[in-house]
Every structure is written in C-alpha cells, then in structure tokens.
Short mmCIF file of C-alpha atoms in Angstrom, two decimals:
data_model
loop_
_atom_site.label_atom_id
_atom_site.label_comp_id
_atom_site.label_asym_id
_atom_site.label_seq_id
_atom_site.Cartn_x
_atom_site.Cartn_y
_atom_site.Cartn_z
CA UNK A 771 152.05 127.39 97.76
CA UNK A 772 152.51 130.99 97.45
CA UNK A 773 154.35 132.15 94.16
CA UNK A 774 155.76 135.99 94.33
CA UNK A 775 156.20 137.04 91.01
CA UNK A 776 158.83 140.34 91.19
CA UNK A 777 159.84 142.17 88.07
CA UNK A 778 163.27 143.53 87.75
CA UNK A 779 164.43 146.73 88.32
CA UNK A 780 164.50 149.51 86.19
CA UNK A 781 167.18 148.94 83.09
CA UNK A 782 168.25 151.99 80.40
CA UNK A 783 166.26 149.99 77.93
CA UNK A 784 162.81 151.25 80.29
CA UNK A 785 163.81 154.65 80.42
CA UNK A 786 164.09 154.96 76.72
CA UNK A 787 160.99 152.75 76.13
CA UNK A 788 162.46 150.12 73.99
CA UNK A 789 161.55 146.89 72.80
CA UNK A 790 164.51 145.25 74.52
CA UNK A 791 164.26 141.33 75.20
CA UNK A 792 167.41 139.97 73.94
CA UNK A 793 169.89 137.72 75.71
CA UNK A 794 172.17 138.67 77.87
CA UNK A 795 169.95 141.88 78.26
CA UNK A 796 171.40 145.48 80.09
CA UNK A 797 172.15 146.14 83.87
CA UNK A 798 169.92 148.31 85.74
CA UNK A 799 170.12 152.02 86.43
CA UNK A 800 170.93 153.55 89.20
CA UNK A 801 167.31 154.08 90.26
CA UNK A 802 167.12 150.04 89.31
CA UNK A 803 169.94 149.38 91.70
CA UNK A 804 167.62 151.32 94.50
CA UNK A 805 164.90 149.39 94.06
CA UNK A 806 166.08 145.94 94.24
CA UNK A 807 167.88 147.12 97.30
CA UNK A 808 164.64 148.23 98.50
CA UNK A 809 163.44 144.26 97.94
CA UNK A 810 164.36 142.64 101.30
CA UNK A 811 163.03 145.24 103.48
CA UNK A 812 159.29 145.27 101.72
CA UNK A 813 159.84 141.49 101.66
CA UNK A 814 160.81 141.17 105.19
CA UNK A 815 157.58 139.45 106.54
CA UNK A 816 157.35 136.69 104.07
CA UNK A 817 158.74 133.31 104.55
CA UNK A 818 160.79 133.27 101.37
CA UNK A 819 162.40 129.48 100.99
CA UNK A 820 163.74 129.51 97.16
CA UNK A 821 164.70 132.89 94.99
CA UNK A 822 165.46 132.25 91.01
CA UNK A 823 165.89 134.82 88.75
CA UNK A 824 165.27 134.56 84.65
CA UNK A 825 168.34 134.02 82.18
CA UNK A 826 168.81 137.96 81.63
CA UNK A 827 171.21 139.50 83.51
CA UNK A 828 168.66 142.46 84.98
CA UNK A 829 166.60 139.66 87.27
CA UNK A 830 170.15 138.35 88.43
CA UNK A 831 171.26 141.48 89.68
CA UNK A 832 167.20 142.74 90.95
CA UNK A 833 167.56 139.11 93.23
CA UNK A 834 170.85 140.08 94.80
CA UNK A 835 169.88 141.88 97.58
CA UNK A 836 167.27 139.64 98.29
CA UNK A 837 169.81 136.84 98.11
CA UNK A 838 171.94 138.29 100.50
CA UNK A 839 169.46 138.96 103.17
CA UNK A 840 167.68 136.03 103.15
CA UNK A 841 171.34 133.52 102.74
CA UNK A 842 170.00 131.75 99.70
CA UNK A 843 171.51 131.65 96.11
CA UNK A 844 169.89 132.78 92.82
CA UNK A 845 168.98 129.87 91.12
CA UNK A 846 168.81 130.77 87.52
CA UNK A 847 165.90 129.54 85.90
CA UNK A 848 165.93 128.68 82.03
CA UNK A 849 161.91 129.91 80.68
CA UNK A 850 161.10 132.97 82.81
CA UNK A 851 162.41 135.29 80.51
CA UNK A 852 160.86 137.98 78.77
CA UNK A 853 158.71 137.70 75.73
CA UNK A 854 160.62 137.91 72.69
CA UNK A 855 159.86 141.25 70.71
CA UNK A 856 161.00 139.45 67.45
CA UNK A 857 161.05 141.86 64.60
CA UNK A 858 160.18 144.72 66.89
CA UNK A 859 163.66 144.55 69.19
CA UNK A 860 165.05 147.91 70.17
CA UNK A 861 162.34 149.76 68.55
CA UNK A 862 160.79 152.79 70.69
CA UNK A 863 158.11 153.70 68.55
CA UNK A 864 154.41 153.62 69.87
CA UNK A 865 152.88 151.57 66.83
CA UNK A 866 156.01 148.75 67.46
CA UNK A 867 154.78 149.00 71.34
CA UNK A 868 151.44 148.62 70.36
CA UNK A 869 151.81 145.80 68.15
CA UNK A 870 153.73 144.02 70.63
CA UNK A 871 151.20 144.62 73.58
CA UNK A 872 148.73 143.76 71.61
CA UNK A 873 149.80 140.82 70.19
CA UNK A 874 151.05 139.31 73.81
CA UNK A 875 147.26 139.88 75.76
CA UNK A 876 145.52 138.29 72.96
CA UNK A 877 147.30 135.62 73.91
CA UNK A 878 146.23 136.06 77.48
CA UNK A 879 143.02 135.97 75.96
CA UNK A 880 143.25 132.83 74.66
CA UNK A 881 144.38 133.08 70.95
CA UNK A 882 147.55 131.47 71.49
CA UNK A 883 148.25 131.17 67.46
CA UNK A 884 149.21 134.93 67.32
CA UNK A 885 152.66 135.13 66.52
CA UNK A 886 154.85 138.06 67.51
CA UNK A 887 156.66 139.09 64.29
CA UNK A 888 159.60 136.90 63.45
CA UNK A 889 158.74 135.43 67.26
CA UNK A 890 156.83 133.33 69.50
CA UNK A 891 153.59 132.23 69.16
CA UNK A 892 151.48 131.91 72.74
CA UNK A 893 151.97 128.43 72.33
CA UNK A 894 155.34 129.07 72.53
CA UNK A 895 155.24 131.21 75.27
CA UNK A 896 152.92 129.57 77.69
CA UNK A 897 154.70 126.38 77.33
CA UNK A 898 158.23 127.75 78.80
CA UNK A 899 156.62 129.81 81.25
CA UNK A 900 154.52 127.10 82.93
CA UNK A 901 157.59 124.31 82.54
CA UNK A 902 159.68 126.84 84.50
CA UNK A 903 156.75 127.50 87.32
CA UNK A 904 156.02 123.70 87.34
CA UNK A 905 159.93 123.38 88.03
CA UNK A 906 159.61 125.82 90.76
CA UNK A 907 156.46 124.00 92.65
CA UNK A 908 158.05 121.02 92.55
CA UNK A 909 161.14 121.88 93.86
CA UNK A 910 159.50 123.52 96.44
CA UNK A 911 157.34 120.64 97.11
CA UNK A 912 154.08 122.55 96.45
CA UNK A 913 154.71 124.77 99.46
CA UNK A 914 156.10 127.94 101.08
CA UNK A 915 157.05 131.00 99.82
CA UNK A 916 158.89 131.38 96.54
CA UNK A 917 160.10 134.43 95.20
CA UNK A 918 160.64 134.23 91.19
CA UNK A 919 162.08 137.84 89.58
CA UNK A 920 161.20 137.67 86.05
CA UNK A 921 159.63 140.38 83.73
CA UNK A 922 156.99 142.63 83.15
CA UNK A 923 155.09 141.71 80.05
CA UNK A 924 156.05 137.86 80.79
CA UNK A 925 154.39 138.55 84.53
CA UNK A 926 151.14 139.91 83.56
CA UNK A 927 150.32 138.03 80.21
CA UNK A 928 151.08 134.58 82.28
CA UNK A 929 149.22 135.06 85.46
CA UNK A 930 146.24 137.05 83.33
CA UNK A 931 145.79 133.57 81.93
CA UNK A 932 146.68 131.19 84.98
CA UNK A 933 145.37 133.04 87.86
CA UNK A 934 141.29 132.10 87.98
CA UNK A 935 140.45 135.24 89.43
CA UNK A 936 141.78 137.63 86.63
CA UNK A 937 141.31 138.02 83.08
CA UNK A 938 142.99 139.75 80.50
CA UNK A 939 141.10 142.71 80.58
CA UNK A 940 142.70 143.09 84.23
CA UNK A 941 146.02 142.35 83.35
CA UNK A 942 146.54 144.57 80.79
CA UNK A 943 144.22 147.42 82.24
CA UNK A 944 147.10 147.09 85.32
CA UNK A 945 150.64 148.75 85.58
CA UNK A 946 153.65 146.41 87.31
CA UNK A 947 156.14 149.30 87.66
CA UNK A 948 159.53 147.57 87.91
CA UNK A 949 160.00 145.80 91.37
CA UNK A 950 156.25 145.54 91.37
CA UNK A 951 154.98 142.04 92.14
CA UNK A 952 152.26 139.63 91.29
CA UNK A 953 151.32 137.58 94.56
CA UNK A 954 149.52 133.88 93.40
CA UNK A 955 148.38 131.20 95.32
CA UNK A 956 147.73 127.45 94.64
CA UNK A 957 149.76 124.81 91.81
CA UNK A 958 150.12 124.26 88.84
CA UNK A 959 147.09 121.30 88.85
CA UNK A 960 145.00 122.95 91.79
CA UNK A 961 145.26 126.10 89.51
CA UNK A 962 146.46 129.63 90.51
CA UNK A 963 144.35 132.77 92.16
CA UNK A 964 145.81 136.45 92.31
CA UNK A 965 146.41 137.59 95.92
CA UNK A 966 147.82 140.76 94.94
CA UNK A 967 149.13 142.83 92.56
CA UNK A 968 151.77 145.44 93.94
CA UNK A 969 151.66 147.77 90.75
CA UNK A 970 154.43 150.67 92.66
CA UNK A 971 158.32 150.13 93.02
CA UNK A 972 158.00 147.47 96.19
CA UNK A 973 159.96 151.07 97.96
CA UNK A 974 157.05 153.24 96.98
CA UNK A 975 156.52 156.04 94.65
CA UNK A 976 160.09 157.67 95.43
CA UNK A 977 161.27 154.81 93.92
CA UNK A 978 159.23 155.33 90.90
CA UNK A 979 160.48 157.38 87.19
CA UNK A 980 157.04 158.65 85.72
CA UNK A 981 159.41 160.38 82.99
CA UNK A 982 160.04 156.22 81.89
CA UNK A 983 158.68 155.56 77.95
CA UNK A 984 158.32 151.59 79.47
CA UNK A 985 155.71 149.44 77.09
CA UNK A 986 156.44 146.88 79.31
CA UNK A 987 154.71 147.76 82.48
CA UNK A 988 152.09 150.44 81.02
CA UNK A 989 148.15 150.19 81.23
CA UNK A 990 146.98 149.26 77.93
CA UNK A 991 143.81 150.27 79.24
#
C-alpha cells in the first residue's frame, strides 16, 4: 500500500508563526487556497482510491480540490490531527516553538513519556495517529494509493518513528513546507519505509512564503 501523507495549506496561524492546534482551527490564506489547488495537477499520475482529511477545518478545505478532480469525498478522519501545543497555544515566541519541537521529536526518538505542557504525552500521540492509519489500510484493504492531508509536526514526528528507513534525526533535520508530502510504503504490521519526502509547496517554490515564522514545518536542524 502506498500512504501519501499531504500537509495542509498555508493558514494565517503559519504566517504569524503560532502555536495554533486547536479545534475547529483557521481557513487558509490566499496563498493556502493556491496550493491546494495546485494538489491535483502534481498528483495527477498517482492512482489515488480514498482522500480523508484530519478534524480541522484547514485539511478539509487543502483536500477539496483534490476531491473534486479525482470524484471522491473527503472522508474526515477522527486522530490525524495536529499535535496539541497544550500550554503553548497561540504563542509565537521562539523558546514556546522550541519547547514544543523539542518535546514532539523526542518522542520520535523514542521517549514517548514526554509530555507537552498541559498536553499529550507520545503515548498519547502515537496511539491516535496509528488507530487512524490502521483505519485507513484497512479500509483500503492494504492496497492502492491513499492520499491522507493531515499536518506538519503530526507528519514528520509519526513517519520519523514508523517509517524503517528514517530516524528522527532526519525528520526533524527536514522541512515539509505546507502541501509538502511524505510518500510511505508498506502496513501497519509489514511496517512502513519513506519513498519520498516532497519538502516544497507540491506547485513549487512560487508557491512557497519564505517570509512565514512556521515552527511547524522548519528544520530543527
């Protein structure tokens, strides 16, 4: 099975580099809005059979477009969502993004009793992430093409842990600008191995905002 991990586009909580995780979440910008229009074209060759989206309004709208080319509905998938920031939501500060970064790839790293302030432990984490991908592989019958738009710090902490082939180290040394994607391959009891990791907008760097203060998506490297 081929799992396509897509993170939304870009939302005013990016551009002013906030901790912003909170349900129902923002819309996207109008560079956002670009982007996931730019989705079904870069995703024309692949044989997409299922599209979900996470809880938070941004991956609803980012799958859209991609809905509408491709005739299939946005299922909307309860555990994809974006790691609570806890105590640190809304802040902008570098410290709070550092605490939060830092706390999420130890995780990746396997110490999974870290606990974001006043949030989730990895424990926590890991176990609604991988019910949500199990969900996904077995409604898809363990193969084809699924396309799953989630989040940036959700995306790269998860599949730095359950893709064989990375580590932390690589997963947090790695941008995933929004519409980037994570491309995995494999199950959830055959295990998962990174194809590839499309760090850019999926329309290229004209898609892109360099002026963006987004923890989410940054090199901690």
């Amino acid at each position: 099975m081929r799992l396509l991990l897509i993170r939304h586009g870009e939302t005013p909580g990016n551009v002013l580099g906030q901790l912003d995780t909170a349900h129902p979440g923002p819309g996207l910008t109008e560079l956002g809005e670009r982007q996931a229009e730019a989705l079904p074209r870069a995703l024309v060759n692949e044989p997409i059979s299922a599209l979900y989206a996470s809880t938070l309004v941004r991956t609803q709208i980012t799958a859209k477009p991609l809905s509408r080319e491709l005739g299939l509905d946005v299922e909307i998938l309860d555990g994809i969502h974006e790691i609570e920031a806890g105590a640190l939501e809304k802040l902008t500060d570098h410290e709070s993004h550092r605490r939060y970064m830092s706390t999420v790839f130890a995780w990746t790293d396997g110490d999974f009793d870290r606990r974001m302030p006043a949030g989730p432990n990895g424990h926590e984490f890991f176990e609604r992430y991988d019910a949500a991908i199990a969900k996904v592989t077995a409604e898809a019958a363990g193969t084809g093409t699924v396309a799953v738009v989630s989040h940036g710090a959700a995306i790269r902490v998860w599949a730095g842990n359950r893709a064989g082939n990375i580590d932390m180290e690589f997963a947090a040394r790695h941008v995933l600008a929004n519409t980037g994607i994570v491309a995995l391959e494999g199950g959830p009891e055959a295990g998962w191995n990174l194809i590839h990791w499309d760090a850019s907008p999926v329309g290229g760097l004209a898609l892109a905002d360099p002026t963006a203060e987004d923890p989410m998506g940054k090199s901690t490297g």
